[in-house]
XYZ file of C-alpha atoms in Angstrom:
523
model
C 207.276 123.645 68.862
C 210.852 123.115 67.729
C 212.300 124.842 64.682
C 212.668 121.532 62.819
C 209.027 120.602 63.478
C 207.902 124.050 62.320
C 209.834 123.737 59.059
C 208.576 120.183 58.517
C 204.930 121.140 59.018
C 205.456 124.142 56.694
C 206.713 121.771 53.987
C 203.642 119.581 54.632
C 201.348 122.574 54.025
C 203.161 123.475 50.791
C 202.966 119.923 49.497
C 199.264 119.791 50.399
C 198.715 122.975 48.390
C 200.546 121.465 45.403
C 198.306 118.408 45.698
C 195.088 120.437 45.584
C 196.365 122.664 42.781
C 197.438 119.862 40.441
C 194.449 117.644 41.116
C 192.170 120.548 40.182
C 194.349 121.192 37.136
C 193.938 117.561 36.120
C 190.157 117.934 36.510
C 190.294 120.577 33.769
C 192.699 118.673 31.497
C 191.838 114.992 31.896
C 194.225 113.950 29.119
C 197.304 115.139 31.114
C 197.565 112.413 33.734
C 200.966 113.635 34.910
C 199.101 116.417 36.757
C 197.208 113.813 38.770
C 200.232 111.654 39.559
C 202.261 114.719 40.597
C 199.438 115.969 42.829
C 199.048 112.572 44.496
C 202.799 112.333 44.950
C 202.712 115.739 46.658
C 199.915 114.497 48.921
C 202.002 111.453 49.927
C 205.058 113.600 50.677
C 202.823 115.911 52.711
C 201.701 112.901 54.762
C 205.353 111.863 55.153
C 206.179 115.361 56.431
C 203.307 115.244 58.909
C 204.615 111.955 60.311
C 208.141 113.337 60.629
C 206.905 116.579 62.162
C 204.905 114.722 64.786
C 207.881 112.481 65.584
C 210.427 115.251 66.109
C 208.006 117.134 68.322
C 206.661 114.358 70.553
C 208.119 112.737 73.673
C 205.416 110.070 73.979
C 206.446 106.575 72.694
C 202.926 105.728 71.517
C 202.650 108.986 69.559
C 206.114 108.425 68.114
C 205.112 104.946 66.938
C 201.992 106.386 65.243
C 204.095 109.119 63.636
C 206.521 106.593 62.169
C 203.642 104.571 60.720
C 202.151 107.698 59.165
C 205.524 108.524 57.651
C 205.866 104.978 56.298
C 202.502 105.187 54.529
C 203.467 108.523 52.978
C 206.873 107.191 51.894
C 205.520 103.971 50.303
C 202.807 105.716 48.298
C 205.089 108.623 47.354
C 207.523 106.182 45.718
C 204.703 104.637 43.658
C 203.340 107.998 42.493
C 206.906 109.159 41.777
C 207.434 106.205 39.450
C 204.240 106.888 37.510
C 204.924 110.619 37.361
C 208.363 110.213 35.798
C 207.010 107.717 33.280
C 204.242 110.164 32.380
C 206.793 112.948 31.961
C 208.764 110.710 29.609
C 205.627 109.788 27.677
C 206.244 106.086 28.303
C 204.103 103.183 29.407
C 205.669 100.426 31.446
C 204.694 97.508 33.649
C 206.990 99.020 36.263
C 204.170 101.452 37.116
C 201.739 98.649 37.922
C 204.432 96.806 39.851
C 205.188 99.934 41.895
C 201.523 100.365 42.795
C 201.197 96.692 43.677
C 204.287 96.926 45.894
C 202.911 100.022 47.633
C 199.632 98.209 48.243
C 201.535 95.290 49.743
C 203.306 97.713 52.067
C 200.014 99.169 53.262
C 198.717 95.689 54.015
C 201.867 94.729 55.939
C 201.700 98.011 57.830
C 198.084 97.348 58.743
C 199.147 94.016 60.318
C 202.009 95.776 62.169
C 204.731 93.681 60.524
C 207.239 96.523 59.998
C 208.053 97.723 63.540
C 209.133 95.780 66.609
C 208.783 96.612 70.265
C 212.516 97.171 70.621
C 213.867 100.710 70.368
C 217.061 101.999 68.807
C 218.920 105.181 69.573
C 217.199 108.530 69.076
C 216.770 109.451 65.436
C 219.386 112.204 65.686
C 221.349 113.597 68.590
C 220.098 117.180 68.343
C 216.467 116.132 67.961
C 214.015 114.793 70.539
C 215.086 112.287 73.127
C 212.423 109.743 72.086
C 213.896 106.509 70.728
C 213.092 105.435 67.142
C 211.209 102.093 66.884
C 213.356 99.343 65.439
C 212.502 97.619 62.168
C 211.676 93.955 61.740
C 213.468 92.043 59.007
C 210.227 92.324 56.968
C 210.237 96.091 57.348
C 213.910 96.401 56.396
C 213.529 94.137 53.373
C 210.450 96.052 52.240
C 212.190 99.422 52.470
C 215.067 98.139 50.353
C 212.659 96.772 47.749
C 210.613 99.976 47.738
C 213.728 101.897 46.742
C 214.236 99.730 43.612
C 211.262 101.137 41.696
C 212.243 104.822 42.079
C 215.754 103.808 40.980
C 214.401 102.417 37.706
C 212.414 105.595 37.044
C 215.373 107.796 37.944
C 217.728 105.957 35.586
C 215.166 106.389 32.774
C 215.091 110.144 33.340
C 218.864 110.454 33.587
C 219.359 108.620 30.310
C 216.267 110.212 28.653
C 215.738 106.938 26.790
C 212.428 106.577 25.104
C 211.229 110.104 25.893
C 208.558 111.104 23.395
C 209.043 114.494 21.763
C 205.541 115.626 22.754
C 206.043 114.461 26.358
C 206.832 117.162 28.960
C 210.450 116.064 29.456
C 210.912 115.266 25.787
C 210.097 118.825 24.772
C 212.350 120.779 27.177
C 215.642 122.312 26.107
C 219.108 121.120 27.090
C 219.320 123.396 30.105
C 215.947 122.183 31.298
C 217.066 118.583 30.999
C 220.085 119.283 33.210
C 217.854 120.963 35.785
C 215.497 117.990 35.794
C 218.378 115.541 36.077
C 219.907 117.471 38.969
C 216.631 117.540 40.910
C 215.986 113.849 40.199
C 219.465 112.970 41.461
C 218.757 115.003 44.594
C 215.521 113.087 45.205
C 217.354 109.822 44.504
C 219.979 110.408 47.196
C 217.441 111.893 49.623
C 215.187 108.859 49.165
C 218.078 106.456 49.718
C 219.146 108.401 52.774
C 215.659 108.326 54.297
C 215.316 104.585 53.630
C 218.539 104.021 55.603
C 217.318 106.335 58.367
C 213.974 104.566 58.678
C 215.748 101.198 58.636
C 217.834 102.276 61.631
C 221.229 102.204 59.878
C 221.687 105.986 59.788
C 220.890 108.397 62.609
C 220.188 111.765 60.918
C 217.275 114.033 59.958
C 215.000 113.044 57.019
C 215.823 114.788 53.730
C 213.024 114.026 51.290
C 210.711 116.751 52.544
C 213.496 119.333 52.087
C 215.123 118.209 48.829
C 211.736 117.381 47.348
C 210.871 121.075 47.229
C 213.537 121.666 44.546
C 212.100 118.766 42.564
C 208.563 120.118 43.087
C 209.478 123.621 41.921
C 211.324 122.329 38.849
C 208.505 119.991 37.824
C 205.883 122.659 38.517
C 207.733 125.000 36.169
C 207.611 122.549 33.278
C 204.098 121.376 33.971
C 202.710 124.902 34.157
C 204.735 125.949 31.132
C 203.223 123.057 29.228
C 199.742 123.969 30.462
C 200.141 127.600 29.366
C 201.495 126.498 25.992
C 198.533 124.145 25.520
C 196.150 126.930 26.536
C 197.713 129.342 24.020
C 197.560 126.696 21.318
C 193.927 126.049 22.142
C 193.152 129.769 21.913
C 194.833 129.978 18.519
C 192.969 126.894 17.352
C 189.675 128.375 18.570
C 190.328 131.597 16.649
C 191.250 129.596 13.556
C 188.079 127.517 13.854
C 186.100 130.752 14.202
C 187.627 132.090 11.003
C 186.999 128.808 9.212
C 183.395 128.802 10.434
C 182.855 132.325 9.092
C 184.369 131.311 5.751
C 182.148 128.224 5.703
C 179.068 130.335 6.360
C 180.024 132.767 3.596
C 180.653 129.877 1.217
C 177.383 128.318 2.196
C 175.480 131.524 1.556
C 177.094 131.763 -1.881
C 176.090 128.163 -2.591
C 172.515 128.932 -1.546
C 172.391 131.915 -3.904
C 173.899 129.871 -6.711
C 171.372 127.140 -6.068
C 168.522 129.631 -6.480
C 170.021 131.041 -9.692
C 170.573 127.551 -11.035
C 166.988 126.608 -10.246
C 165.675 129.671 -12.042
C 167.915 128.945 -15.024
C 166.799 125.330 -15.269
C 163.154 126.311 -15.080
C 163.250 129.165 -17.585
C 162.028 127.038 -20.475
C 159.221 125.595 -18.367
C 158.215 129.054 -17.178
C 158.073 130.326 -20.755
C 155.764 127.458 -21.664
C 153.569 127.975 -18.596
C 153.228 131.711 -19.322
C 152.594 131.356 -23.041
C 149.488 129.215 -22.574
C 147.568 131.760 -20.455
C 148.761 134.601 -22.690
C 147.513 132.838 -25.806
C 144.114 132.267 -24.164
C 143.960 135.906 -23.040
C 144.872 137.099 -26.520
C 142.119 134.982 -28.082
C 139.616 136.249 -25.531
C 140.543 139.872 -26.249
C 140.180 139.225 -29.981
C 136.716 137.818 -29.345
C 135.716 140.852 -27.304
C 136.682 143.128 -30.169
C 134.136 141.520 -32.499
C 131.103 143.706 -33.149
C 127.707 142.389 -32.349
C 129.034 140.049 -29.647
C 126.236 138.613 -27.567
C 126.165 139.541 -23.872
C 126.391 135.860 -22.828
C 129.503 135.387 -24.987
C 131.006 138.598 -23.556
C 130.515 137.346 -20.003
C 132.112 134.024 -20.950
C 135.157 135.733 -22.417
C 135.485 138.035 -19.418
C 135.341 135.021 -17.094
C 138.121 133.441 -19.156
C 140.192 136.607 -18.782
C 139.666 136.580 -15.009
C 140.551 132.919 -14.745
C 143.725 133.172 -16.799
C 144.778 136.377 -15.051
C 144.390 134.638 -11.705
C 146.377 131.714 -13.041
C 149.230 134.015 -14.091
C 149.077 135.768 -10.741
C 149.353 132.436 -8.910
C 152.218 131.416 -11.150
C 154.155 134.619 -10.421
C 153.439 134.333 -6.685
C 154.610 130.725 -6.499
C 157.601 131.411 -8.698
C 158.748 134.216 -6.417
C 158.228 132.013 -3.384
C 160.227 129.222 -4.998
C 163.072 131.407 -6.291
C 163.712 133.569 -3.235
C 166.264 132.250 -0.723
C 164.634 130.462 2.180
C 166.512 131.552 5.299
C 164.566 130.607 8.422
C 164.503 133.067 11.295
C 163.714 130.450 13.839
C 162.532 130.312 17.403
C 160.850 127.716 19.572
C 157.252 127.246 18.374
C 154.402 125.459 20.184
C 153.323 122.639 17.891
C 149.628 122.630 18.842
C 149.156 126.355 18.243
C 151.084 126.204 14.958
C 148.885 123.358 13.688
C 145.644 124.980 14.870
C 146.318 128.204 12.970
C 147.487 126.321 9.879
C 144.327 124.201 9.809
C 142.152 127.315 10.056
C 143.955 128.912 7.115
C 143.864 125.714 5.050
C 140.109 125.355 5.573
C 139.624 128.856 4.208
C 141.393 127.900 1.009
C 139.035 125.097 -0.079
C 135.333 125.224 -0.922
C 134.341 121.877 0.605
C 136.100 122.189 3.947
C 132.952 121.256 5.825
C 133.049 117.654 4.525
C 136.674 117.084 5.589
C 137.068 115.875 9.183
C 140.380 116.760 10.873
C 141.673 114.375 13.545
C 144.622 115.239 15.816
C 146.949 112.539 17.178
C 149.586 114.592 18.963
C 152.246 113.197 21.281
C 153.006 114.807 24.617
C 156.769 114.128 24.596
C 157.594 116.891 22.121
C 155.355 119.944 22.272
C 157.630 122.448 20.511
C 159.758 122.673 17.415
C 162.398 125.132 16.223
C 161.552 127.064 13.088
C 160.370 130.172 11.311
C 156.627 130.541 12.082
C 155.665 132.100 8.744
C 157.659 129.684 6.585
C 156.479 126.621 8.480
C 152.872 127.810 8.469
C 153.091 128.351 4.706
C 154.399 124.804 4.222
C 151.779 123.286 6.545
C 148.917 125.138 4.890
C 150.146 124.061 1.474
C 150.198 120.393 2.410
C 146.825 120.495 4.188
C 145.122 122.340 1.299
C 146.382 119.692 -1.106
C 145.166 116.938 1.187
C 141.706 118.542 1.473
C 141.501 119.073 -2.287
C 142.313 115.410 -2.797
C 139.171 114.564 -0.733
C 136.588 116.525 -2.728
C 133.901 114.015 -1.788
C 134.845 114.206 1.884
C 137.186 112.269 4.098
C 139.449 112.430 7.115
C 142.706 114.314 7.467
C 144.752 112.889 10.353
C 147.521 115.070 11.782
C 149.975 113.030 13.818
C 153.132 113.930 15.743
C 155.652 111.548 17.262
C 159.299 111.668 18.347
C 161.928 110.549 15.861
C 165.684 110.621 15.208
C 166.974 112.335 12.083
C 170.709 112.394 11.321
C 171.565 111.649 14.955
C 169.431 114.541 16.195
C 166.175 114.560 18.126
C 163.379 115.418 15.701
C 159.620 115.717 15.474
C 157.848 113.562 12.883
C 154.798 115.520 11.710
C 152.541 113.433 9.431
C 149.501 114.449 7.349
C 147.392 111.425 6.445
C 144.469 111.827 4.053
C 141.945 109.332 2.747
C 141.950 110.687 -0.813
C 142.559 108.906 -4.070
C 146.338 108.672 -3.585
C 149.046 108.723 -6.250
C 150.125 106.107 -8.732
C 153.817 105.318 -9.245
C 154.351 107.827 -12.057
C 152.683 110.714 -10.254
C 154.495 109.897 -7.002
C 157.866 109.887 -8.800
C 157.250 113.380 -10.243
C 155.413 114.875 -7.263
C 158.446 116.877 -6.133
C 159.280 118.245 -9.579
C 158.612 121.980 -10.035
C 155.639 122.803 -12.316
C 154.343 119.225 -12.229
C 150.639 119.118 -11.392
C 147.566 117.066 -12.243
C 145.144 119.912 -11.506
C 144.117 122.359 -14.217
C 144.373 125.351 -11.873
C 147.594 124.317 -10.133
C 151.087 125.703 -10.708
C 152.981 122.603 -9.539
C 155.266 124.594 -7.234
C 153.545 123.912 -3.917
C 155.324 120.743 -2.861
C 158.647 121.988 -4.248
C 158.336 125.055 -2.019
C 157.338 122.895 0.949
C 160.373 120.669 0.501
C 162.744 123.641 0.351
C 161.244 125.168 3.488
C 161.569 121.928 5.468
C 165.037 121.190 4.118
C 166.303 124.639 5.093
C 164.990 124.033 8.585
C 167.394 121.088 8.772
C 164.664 118.512 8.111
C 163.268 116.375 5.314
C 159.979 115.545 3.612
C 158.917 111.984 2.827
C 155.938 110.808 0.744
C 154.115 107.512 1.113
C 151.187 107.012 -1.233
C 149.347 104.284 -3.146
C 146.643 104.795 -5.705
C 143.262 104.424 -4.051
C 144.751 104.206 -0.542
C 145.407 107.868 0.270
C 148.650 109.678 0.907
C 150.922 110.423 3.849
C 153.347 113.307 3.858
C 155.751 113.418 6.808
C 157.861 116.355 7.909
C 160.964 115.516 9.942
C 161.880 118.701 11.807
C 164.794 118.926 14.283
C 163.676 120.043 17.711
C 166.797 122.186 18.249
C 168.198 124.903 16.043
C 170.596 123.718 13.304
C 174.120 125.146 13.452
C 173.757 126.579 9.952
C 171.486 126.531 6.901
C 171.606 122.955 5.560
C 172.350 122.366 1.899
C 170.667 119.596 -0.099
C 172.827 116.470 -0.282
C 173.455 115.479 -3.902
C 170.897 113.048 -5.235
C 168.656 113.122 -2.164
C 165.765 115.051 -3.671
C 163.922 111.966 -4.814
C 161.762 109.528 -2.954
C 163.417 106.542 -1.373
C 166.560 108.302 -0.030
C 165.469 108.554 3.583
C 168.072 106.262 5.118
C 168.703 108.741 7.930
C 165.112 108.663 9.100
C 164.132 106.446 12.015
C 160.510 106.479 13.081
C 158.480 104.351 15.421
C 156.634 101.469 13.758
C 154.037 102.715 11.315
C 150.455 102.602 12.455
C 147.685 100.796 10.696
C 146.100 104.031 9.493
C 146.098 104.406 5.737
C 148.932 106.454 4.249
C 148.165 109.777 2.655
C 149.410 113.184 1.514
C 148.848 115.874 -1.084
C 148.139 114.506 -4.455
C 149.957 115.171 -7.658
C 152.969 117.142 -6.668
C 151.479 119.564 -4.181
C 150.084 122.817 -5.555
C 149.885 125.964 -3.518
């Protein structure tokens, strides 16, 4: 193999490497299209070098003709990619790019129909090269080569003048020295391209220059492209660190807001608590006074002792629910099997009512979603609370239907978990106050059950909805995200009342009667 062929094939290998490198780089940074156009331009120049290398090495006319055609294809497409690349480096959009690609496509079509080369031969390409004669060009081939050189000229003039270069574009952001380097390499490619067009037209008998001068252009452009890539990578790293710091600050702020929310809730409810505690204390005091009377009958003593037990239990329930309501609810979640969670909750709820044998539990569980993300203890507490209320609302017996179905909540996949009872239901006034702390229609209730349930579900990233009509039963629906929330959700302002469920999308409601815990949900 001759020295010139060896050098030409070496350039082809280098250009092929640049093609692979920049195409892979573009695959990682899809927004930087100049990487792709530069890589494809390198591939075209590599093909051009292969054609030239085959030509200078062969002595067979048929092989030489094939080599020239290969070189033509590489040259046509390289010009088109060169035009787009320089426009990308300038940060400009122009119809010249589309025209250059269309012209390159026309050249490929004409080449396929063998309209560029004639059967006549000219002199050898250069005197110190191979003795094989270079195929002569048809007038179509010569005219096409001249026209193909126009588009790179337009792109080259744009770079030399730097007109319209955006500041954030690769060439718009380089310093003055860098601009001179770019201009010098572009001028070199300009003259090398013009020289090779004349050579391939048969007007000049000399070696091709693009594959040699193009290396300076490739090294210069690679420097600025890689420098830009490294700068973007460093900026991304700094942005990532800044986002991490902001996320930590947001979490800390959120935790403070959660604590403040609890303190505010306790402060708002202080007056109500005082009232709720005073009533049992007054009854206890009266009972103690009655026990101190001499000559008290044994039946009266037992009655007063029963009153003391009842009011003591009431105070104990009040303190228990108050602590549950006031403490921060921070779920420690994991993936939970829905069927097992419901089974255990139903067993516990049945143990909390005296007439559980007359309440029939029906399961209507979907197979699409069989798990949910959450804290097992907190969710079980909320589920038991709702099911106990539903069973208590059906003192004469009835059916509690537990239904699951897929849903979408705030653009996230969620599980809709509904509890449908056939109890007496709620009227409009009771339904409006059902979520209020300390609101209850039961003498032994504390009125904190449903408030606790709502806070548990909300802090799991979900929401509770109530659908109830007097005499038609009640439906309480939990919307629980299937995946873990990114952080503890805070209550949106004004969304604690019924009728603010615009983010909830469920399948069409069934014909089963609605239902849910009556009268504000007591634990």
